[in-house]
CSV table of C-alpha atoms in Angstrom, one decimal:
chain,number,residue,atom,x,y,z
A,115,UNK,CA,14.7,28.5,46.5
A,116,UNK,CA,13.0,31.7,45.2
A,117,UNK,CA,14.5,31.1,41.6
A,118,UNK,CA,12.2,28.1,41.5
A,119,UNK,CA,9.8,30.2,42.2
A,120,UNK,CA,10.3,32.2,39.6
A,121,UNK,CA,10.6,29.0,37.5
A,122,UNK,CA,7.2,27.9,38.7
A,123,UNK,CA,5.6,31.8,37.8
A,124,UNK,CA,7.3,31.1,34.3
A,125,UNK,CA,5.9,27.8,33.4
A,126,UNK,CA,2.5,29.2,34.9
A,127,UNK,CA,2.5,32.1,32.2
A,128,UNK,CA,3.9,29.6,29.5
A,129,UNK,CA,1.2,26.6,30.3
A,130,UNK,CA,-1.7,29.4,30.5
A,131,UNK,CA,-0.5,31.0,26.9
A,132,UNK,CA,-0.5,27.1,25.2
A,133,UNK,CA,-3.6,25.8,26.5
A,134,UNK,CA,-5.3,29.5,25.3
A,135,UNK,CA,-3.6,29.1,22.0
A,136,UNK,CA,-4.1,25.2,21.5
A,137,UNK,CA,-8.0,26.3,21.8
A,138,UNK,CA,-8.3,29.0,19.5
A,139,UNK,CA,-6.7,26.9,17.0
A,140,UNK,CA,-9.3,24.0,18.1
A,141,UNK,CA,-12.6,26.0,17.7
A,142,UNK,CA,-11.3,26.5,13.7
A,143,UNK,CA,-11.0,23.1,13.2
A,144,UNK,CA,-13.4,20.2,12.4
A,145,UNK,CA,-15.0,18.5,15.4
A,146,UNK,CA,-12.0,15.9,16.4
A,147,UNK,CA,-12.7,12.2,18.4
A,148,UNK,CA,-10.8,10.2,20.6
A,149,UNK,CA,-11.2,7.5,18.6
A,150,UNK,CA,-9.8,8.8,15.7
A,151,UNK,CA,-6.5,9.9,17.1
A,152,UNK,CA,-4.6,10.1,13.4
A,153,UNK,CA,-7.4,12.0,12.2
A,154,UNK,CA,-6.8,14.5,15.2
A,155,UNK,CA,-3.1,15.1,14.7
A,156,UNK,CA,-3.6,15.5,11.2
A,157,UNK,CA,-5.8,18.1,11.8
A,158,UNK,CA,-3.7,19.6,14.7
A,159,UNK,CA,-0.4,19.3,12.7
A,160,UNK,CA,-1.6,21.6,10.1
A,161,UNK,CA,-2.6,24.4,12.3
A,162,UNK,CA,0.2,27.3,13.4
A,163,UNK,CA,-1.4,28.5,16.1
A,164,UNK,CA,-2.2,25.0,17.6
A,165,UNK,CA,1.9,24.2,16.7
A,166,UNK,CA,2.5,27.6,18.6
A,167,UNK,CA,0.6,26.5,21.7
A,168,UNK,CA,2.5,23.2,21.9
A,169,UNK,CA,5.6,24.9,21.7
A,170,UNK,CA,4.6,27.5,24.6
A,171,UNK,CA,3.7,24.1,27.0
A,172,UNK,CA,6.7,22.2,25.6
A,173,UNK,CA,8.7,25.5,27.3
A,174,UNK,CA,6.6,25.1,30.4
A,175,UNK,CA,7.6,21.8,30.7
A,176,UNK,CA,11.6,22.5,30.7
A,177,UNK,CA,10.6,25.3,33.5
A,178,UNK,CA,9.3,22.9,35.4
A,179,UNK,CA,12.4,20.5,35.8
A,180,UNK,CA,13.7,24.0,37.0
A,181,UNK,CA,11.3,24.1,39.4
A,182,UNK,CA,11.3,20.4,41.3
A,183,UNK,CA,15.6,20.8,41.1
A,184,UNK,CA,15.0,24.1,43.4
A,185,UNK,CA,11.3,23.6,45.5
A,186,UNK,CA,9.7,20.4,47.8
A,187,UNK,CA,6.5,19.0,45.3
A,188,UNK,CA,3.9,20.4,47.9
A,189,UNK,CA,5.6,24.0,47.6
A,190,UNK,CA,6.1,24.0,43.7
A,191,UNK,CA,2.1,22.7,42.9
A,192,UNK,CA,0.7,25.4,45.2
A,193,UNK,CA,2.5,28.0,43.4
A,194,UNK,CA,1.5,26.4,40.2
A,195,UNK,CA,-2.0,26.7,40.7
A,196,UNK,CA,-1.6,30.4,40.4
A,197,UNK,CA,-1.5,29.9,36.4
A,198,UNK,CA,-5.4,29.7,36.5
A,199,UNK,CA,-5.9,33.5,37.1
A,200,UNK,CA,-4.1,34.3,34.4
A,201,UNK,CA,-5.7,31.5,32.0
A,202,UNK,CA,-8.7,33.0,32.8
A,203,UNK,CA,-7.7,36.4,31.5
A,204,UNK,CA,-6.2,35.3,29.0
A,205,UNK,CA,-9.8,32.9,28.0
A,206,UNK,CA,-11.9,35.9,28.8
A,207,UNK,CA,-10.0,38.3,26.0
A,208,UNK,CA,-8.4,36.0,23.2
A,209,UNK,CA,-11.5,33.6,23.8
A,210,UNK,CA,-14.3,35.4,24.7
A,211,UNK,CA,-15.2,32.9,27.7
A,212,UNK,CA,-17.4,34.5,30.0
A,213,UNK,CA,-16.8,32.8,33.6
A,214,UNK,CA,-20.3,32.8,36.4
A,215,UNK,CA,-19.7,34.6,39.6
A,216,UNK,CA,-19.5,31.5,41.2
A,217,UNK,CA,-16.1,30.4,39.3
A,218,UNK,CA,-15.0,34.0,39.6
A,219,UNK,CA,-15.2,33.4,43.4
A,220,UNK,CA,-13.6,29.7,42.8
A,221,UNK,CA,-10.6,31.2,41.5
A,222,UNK,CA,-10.2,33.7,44.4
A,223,UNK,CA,-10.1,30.9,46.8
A,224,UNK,CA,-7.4,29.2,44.6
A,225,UNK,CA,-5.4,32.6,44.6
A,226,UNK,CA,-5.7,32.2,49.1
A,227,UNK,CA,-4.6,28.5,48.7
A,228,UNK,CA,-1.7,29.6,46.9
A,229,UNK,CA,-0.4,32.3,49.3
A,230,UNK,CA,-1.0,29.4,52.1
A,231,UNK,CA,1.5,27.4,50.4
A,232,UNK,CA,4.0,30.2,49.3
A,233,UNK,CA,3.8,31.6,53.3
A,234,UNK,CA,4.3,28.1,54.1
A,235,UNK,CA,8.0,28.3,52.3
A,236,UNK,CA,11.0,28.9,54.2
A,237,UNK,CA,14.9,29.1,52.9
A,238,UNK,CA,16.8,26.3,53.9
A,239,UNK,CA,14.5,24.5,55.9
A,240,UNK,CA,12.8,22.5,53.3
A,241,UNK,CA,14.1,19.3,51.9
A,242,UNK,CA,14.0,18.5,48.1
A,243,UNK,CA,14.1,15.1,47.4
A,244,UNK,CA,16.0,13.4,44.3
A,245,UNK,CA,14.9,9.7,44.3
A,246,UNK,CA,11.7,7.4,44.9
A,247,UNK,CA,11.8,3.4,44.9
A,248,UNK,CA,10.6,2.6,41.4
A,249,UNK,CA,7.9,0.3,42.6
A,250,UNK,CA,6.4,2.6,44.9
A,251,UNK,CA,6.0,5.0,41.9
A,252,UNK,CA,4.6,1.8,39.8
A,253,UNK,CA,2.6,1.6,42.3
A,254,UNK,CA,1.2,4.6,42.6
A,255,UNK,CA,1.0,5.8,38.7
A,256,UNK,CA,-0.5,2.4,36.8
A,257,UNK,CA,-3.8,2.4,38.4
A,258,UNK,CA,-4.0,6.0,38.1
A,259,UNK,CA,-3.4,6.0,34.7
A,260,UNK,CA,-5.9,3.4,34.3
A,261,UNK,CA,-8.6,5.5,36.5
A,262,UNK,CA,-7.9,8.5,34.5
A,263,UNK,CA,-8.9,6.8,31.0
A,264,UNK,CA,-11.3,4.7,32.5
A,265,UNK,CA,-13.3,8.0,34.0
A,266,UNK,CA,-12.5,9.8,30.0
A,267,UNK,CA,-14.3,6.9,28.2
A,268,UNK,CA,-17.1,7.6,30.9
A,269,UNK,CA,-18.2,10.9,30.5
A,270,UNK,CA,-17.5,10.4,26.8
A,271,UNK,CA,-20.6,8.0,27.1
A,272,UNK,CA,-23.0,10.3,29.1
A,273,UNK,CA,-22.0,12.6,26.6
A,274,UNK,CA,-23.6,10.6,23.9
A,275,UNK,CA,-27.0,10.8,25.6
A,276,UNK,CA,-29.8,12.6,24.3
A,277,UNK,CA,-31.0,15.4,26.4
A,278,UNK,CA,-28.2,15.9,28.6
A,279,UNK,CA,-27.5,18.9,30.0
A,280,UNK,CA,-23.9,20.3,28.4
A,281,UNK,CA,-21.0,20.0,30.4
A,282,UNK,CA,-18.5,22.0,31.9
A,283,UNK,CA,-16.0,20.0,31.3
A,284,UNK,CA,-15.3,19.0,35.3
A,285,UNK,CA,-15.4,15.2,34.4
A,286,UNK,CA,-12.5,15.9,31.4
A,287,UNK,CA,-11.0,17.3,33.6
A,288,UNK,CA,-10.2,15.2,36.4
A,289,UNK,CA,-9.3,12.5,34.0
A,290,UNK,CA,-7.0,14.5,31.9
A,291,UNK,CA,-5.3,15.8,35.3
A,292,UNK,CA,-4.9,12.1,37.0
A,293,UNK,CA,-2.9,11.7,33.8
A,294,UNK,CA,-0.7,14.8,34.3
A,295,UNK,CA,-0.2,14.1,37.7
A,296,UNK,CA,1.5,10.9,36.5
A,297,UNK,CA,3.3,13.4,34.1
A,298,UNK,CA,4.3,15.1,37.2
A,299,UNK,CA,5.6,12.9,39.0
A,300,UNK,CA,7.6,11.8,35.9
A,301,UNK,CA,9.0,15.0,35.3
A,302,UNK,CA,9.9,14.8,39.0
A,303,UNK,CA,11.8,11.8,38.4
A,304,UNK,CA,13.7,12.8,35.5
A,305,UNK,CA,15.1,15.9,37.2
A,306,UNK,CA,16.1,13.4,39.8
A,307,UNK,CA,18.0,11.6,37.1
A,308,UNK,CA,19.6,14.7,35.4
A,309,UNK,CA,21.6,15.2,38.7
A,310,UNK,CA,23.9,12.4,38.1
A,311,UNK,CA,27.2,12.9,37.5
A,312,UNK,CA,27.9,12.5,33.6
A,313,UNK,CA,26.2,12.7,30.7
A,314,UNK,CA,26.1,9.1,29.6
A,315,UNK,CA,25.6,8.0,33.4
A,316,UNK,CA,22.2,10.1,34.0
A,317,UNK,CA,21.1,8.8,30.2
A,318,UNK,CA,21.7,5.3,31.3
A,319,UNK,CA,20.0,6.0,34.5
A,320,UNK,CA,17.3,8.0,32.7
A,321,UNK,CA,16.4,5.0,30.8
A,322,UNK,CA,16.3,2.1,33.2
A,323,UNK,CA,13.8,4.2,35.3
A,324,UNK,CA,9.9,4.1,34.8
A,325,UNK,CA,9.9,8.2,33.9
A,326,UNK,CA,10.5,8.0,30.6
A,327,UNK,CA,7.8,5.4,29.4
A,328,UNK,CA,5.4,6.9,31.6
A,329,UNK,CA,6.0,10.6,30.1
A,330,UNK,CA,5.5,8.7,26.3
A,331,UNK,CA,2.1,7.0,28.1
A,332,UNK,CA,0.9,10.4,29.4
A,333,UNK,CA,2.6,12.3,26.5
A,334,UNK,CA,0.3,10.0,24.0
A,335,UNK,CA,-3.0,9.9,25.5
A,336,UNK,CA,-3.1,13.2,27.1
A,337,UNK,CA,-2.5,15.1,23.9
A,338,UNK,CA,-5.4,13.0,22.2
A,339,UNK,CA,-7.7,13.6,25.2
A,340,UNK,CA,-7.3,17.1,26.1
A,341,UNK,CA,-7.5,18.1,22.8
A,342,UNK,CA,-10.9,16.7,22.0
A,343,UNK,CA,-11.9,18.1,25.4
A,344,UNK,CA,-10.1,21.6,24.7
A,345,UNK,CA,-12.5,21.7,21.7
A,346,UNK,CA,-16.2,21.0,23.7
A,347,UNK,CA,-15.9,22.5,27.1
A,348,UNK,CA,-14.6,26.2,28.1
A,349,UNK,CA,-10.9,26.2,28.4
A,350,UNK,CA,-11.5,29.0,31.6
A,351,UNK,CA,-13.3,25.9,33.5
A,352,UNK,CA,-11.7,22.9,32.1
A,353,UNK,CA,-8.1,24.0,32.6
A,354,UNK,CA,-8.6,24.9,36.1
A,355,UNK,CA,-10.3,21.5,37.0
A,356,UNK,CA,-7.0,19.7,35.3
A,357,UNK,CA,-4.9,22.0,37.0
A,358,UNK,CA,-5.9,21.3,40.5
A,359,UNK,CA,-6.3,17.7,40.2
A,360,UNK,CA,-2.9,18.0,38.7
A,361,UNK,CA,-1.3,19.7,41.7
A,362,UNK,CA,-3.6,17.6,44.6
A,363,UNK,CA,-1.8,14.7,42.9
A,364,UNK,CA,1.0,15.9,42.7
A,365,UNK,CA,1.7,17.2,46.0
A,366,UNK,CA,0.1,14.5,48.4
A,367,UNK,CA,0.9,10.9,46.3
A,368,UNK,CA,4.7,13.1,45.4
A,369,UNK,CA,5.3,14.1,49.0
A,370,UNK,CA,4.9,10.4,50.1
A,371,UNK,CA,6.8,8.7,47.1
A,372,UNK,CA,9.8,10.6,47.0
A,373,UNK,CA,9.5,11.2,51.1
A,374,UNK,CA,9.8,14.4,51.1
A,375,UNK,CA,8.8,16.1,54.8
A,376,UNK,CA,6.1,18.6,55.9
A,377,UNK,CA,6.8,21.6,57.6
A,378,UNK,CA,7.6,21.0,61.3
A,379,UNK,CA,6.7,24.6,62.4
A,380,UNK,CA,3.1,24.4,63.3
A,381,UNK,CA,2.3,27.5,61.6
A,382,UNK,CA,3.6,26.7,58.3
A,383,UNK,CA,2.0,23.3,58.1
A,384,UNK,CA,-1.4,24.9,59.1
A,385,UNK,CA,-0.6,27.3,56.6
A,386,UNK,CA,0.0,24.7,53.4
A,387,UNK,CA,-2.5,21.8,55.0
A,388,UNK,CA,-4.9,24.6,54.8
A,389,UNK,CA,-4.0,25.8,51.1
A,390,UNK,CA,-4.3,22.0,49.9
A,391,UNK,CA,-7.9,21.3,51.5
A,392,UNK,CA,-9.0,24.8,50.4
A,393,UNK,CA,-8.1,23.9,46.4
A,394,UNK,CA,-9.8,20.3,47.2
A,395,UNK,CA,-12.8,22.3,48.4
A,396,UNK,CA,-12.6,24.6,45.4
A,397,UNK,CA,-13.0,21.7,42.7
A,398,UNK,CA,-16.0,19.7,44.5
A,399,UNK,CA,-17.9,23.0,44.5
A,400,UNK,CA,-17.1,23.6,40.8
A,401,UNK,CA,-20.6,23.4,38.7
A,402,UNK,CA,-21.2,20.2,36.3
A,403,UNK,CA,-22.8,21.9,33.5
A,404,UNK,CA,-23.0,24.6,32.0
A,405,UNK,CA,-26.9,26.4,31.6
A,406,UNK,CA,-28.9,25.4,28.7
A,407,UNK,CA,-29.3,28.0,26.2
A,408,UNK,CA,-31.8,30.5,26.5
A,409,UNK,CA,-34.0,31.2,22.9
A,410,UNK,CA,-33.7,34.3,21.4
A,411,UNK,CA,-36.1,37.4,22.6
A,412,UNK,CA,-38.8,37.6,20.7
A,413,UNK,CA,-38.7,33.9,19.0
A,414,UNK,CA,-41.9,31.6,19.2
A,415,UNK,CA,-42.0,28.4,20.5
A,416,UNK,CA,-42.8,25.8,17.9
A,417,UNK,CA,-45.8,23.6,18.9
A,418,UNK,CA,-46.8,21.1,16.8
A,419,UNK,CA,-49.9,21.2,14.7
């Protein structure tokens, strides 16, 4: 159990040091859209920091099959969560992101909720699930998908608006992490699939399961809609706000489709019920926009003649 723990710290440092990456090489490039996706991975393609960044989550992502072979969901997205101090670091010196003292006190509560949850752990005693019905996970990942681009194309509207205060980023990204919780859960699933016995029987079993199409869905739309996000909004907010709505998902709609069990000792299951409506608490107190900017000292305001 504690090697996929050190799995999850892994993908943690390896997700952090992509997203930072992916949006240095972002803030060089033209402004990218949505709705021109080929125009966006044109622009990406040609970048070697943005290609170094993809590589560095494309790691993360073979840690975490480590991980969900090794930890119950609940367990592994708590400890996942921790990834957001060091993003933060990371924003505030290869970025120069400066986060308000009431995020700094945001991620604090997120580095309690993920002590809950890793107190919450014990050898032996909790179960690791390796299969789901695949219309229970139908089920549960269509209409999120669908919520998740419906709420994109949203704030990409009030965005548009003359006027509006600028954005954080917290409307990104919830959308962006409904769609990675899918990816979770998919990534879930095909680690549940690897554990077949023979090559060719997991690979037929891989492919008459929903995970793979849904990891090309998420794979697809995620790339074109956290990159144009990556680009307007401060990764040191916007990554955070993915990240949790990633790991809420992940840990209460995973827990119930693969049945995996809570602890039975009442302390532990304080302990990670706690942690989970602590980092639920954390993202509805996260600020919607950012402060307009302030003029220069010294400059005059124009008035009209």
């Amino acid at each position: 159990m504690w090697w996929g723990v050190v799995a999850a710290l892994l993908a943690n440092t390896l997700y952090s040091v992509g997203f930072v990456l992916e949006k240095r090489a972002l803030t060089a490039l033209p402004e990218v859209s949505i709705r021109q996706p080929a125009r966006l991975l044109k622009l990406v393609l040609r970048s070697p920091l943005w290609i170094g960044g993809s590589l560095s989550l494309a790691a993360g992502f073979g840690a975490q099959l480590a991980v969900y072979r090794t930890l119950p969901i609940a367990a592994a997205q708590g400890i996942f969560v921790s990834g957001l101090v060091l993003l933060v670091l990371l924003s505030a010196r290869l970025l120069g992101e400066e986060t308000t003292g009431r995020e700094r006190y945001a991620l604090g509560a997120i580095l309690a909720a993920l002590l809950m949850v890793v107190l919450s752990l014990k050898e032996g005693s909790d179960r690791v699930s390796r299969d789901a019905p695949y219309q229970l996970i139908l089920l549960v990942c269509v209409p999120s998908l669908a919520a998740g681009v419906w709420l994109y194309a949203s704030a990409e509207r009030r965005t548009r608006h003359r006027h509006r205060m600028p954005t954080t980023g917290v409307e990104y990204g919830v959308a962006v992490g409904l769609l990675y919780g899918v990816s979770s859960l998919a990534i879930k699933g095909v680690s549940s699939c690897l554990t077949s016995s023979g090559l060719g029987g997991a690979v037929v079993e891989l492919l008459r399961s929903p995970y793979p199409y849904l990891l090309l869905f998420t794979g697809a739309f995620g790339l074109v809609m956290s990159q144009a996000a990556l680009q307007r909004c401060r990764a040191s907010l916007i990554v955070p706000v993915c990240t949790t709505v990633t790991c809420l998902y992940t840990a209460v709609l995973g827990t119930l489709s693969f049945g995996e069990s809570l602890p039975h000792d009442p302390l532990r299951l304080a302990l990670r019920l706690a942690g989970t409506v602590l980092a639920v608490a954390v993202l509805l107190s996260m600020p919607k926009h950012d402060p307009a900017p302030q003029p220069p000292i010294g400059a005059k305001e124009l008035t009209p003649p």
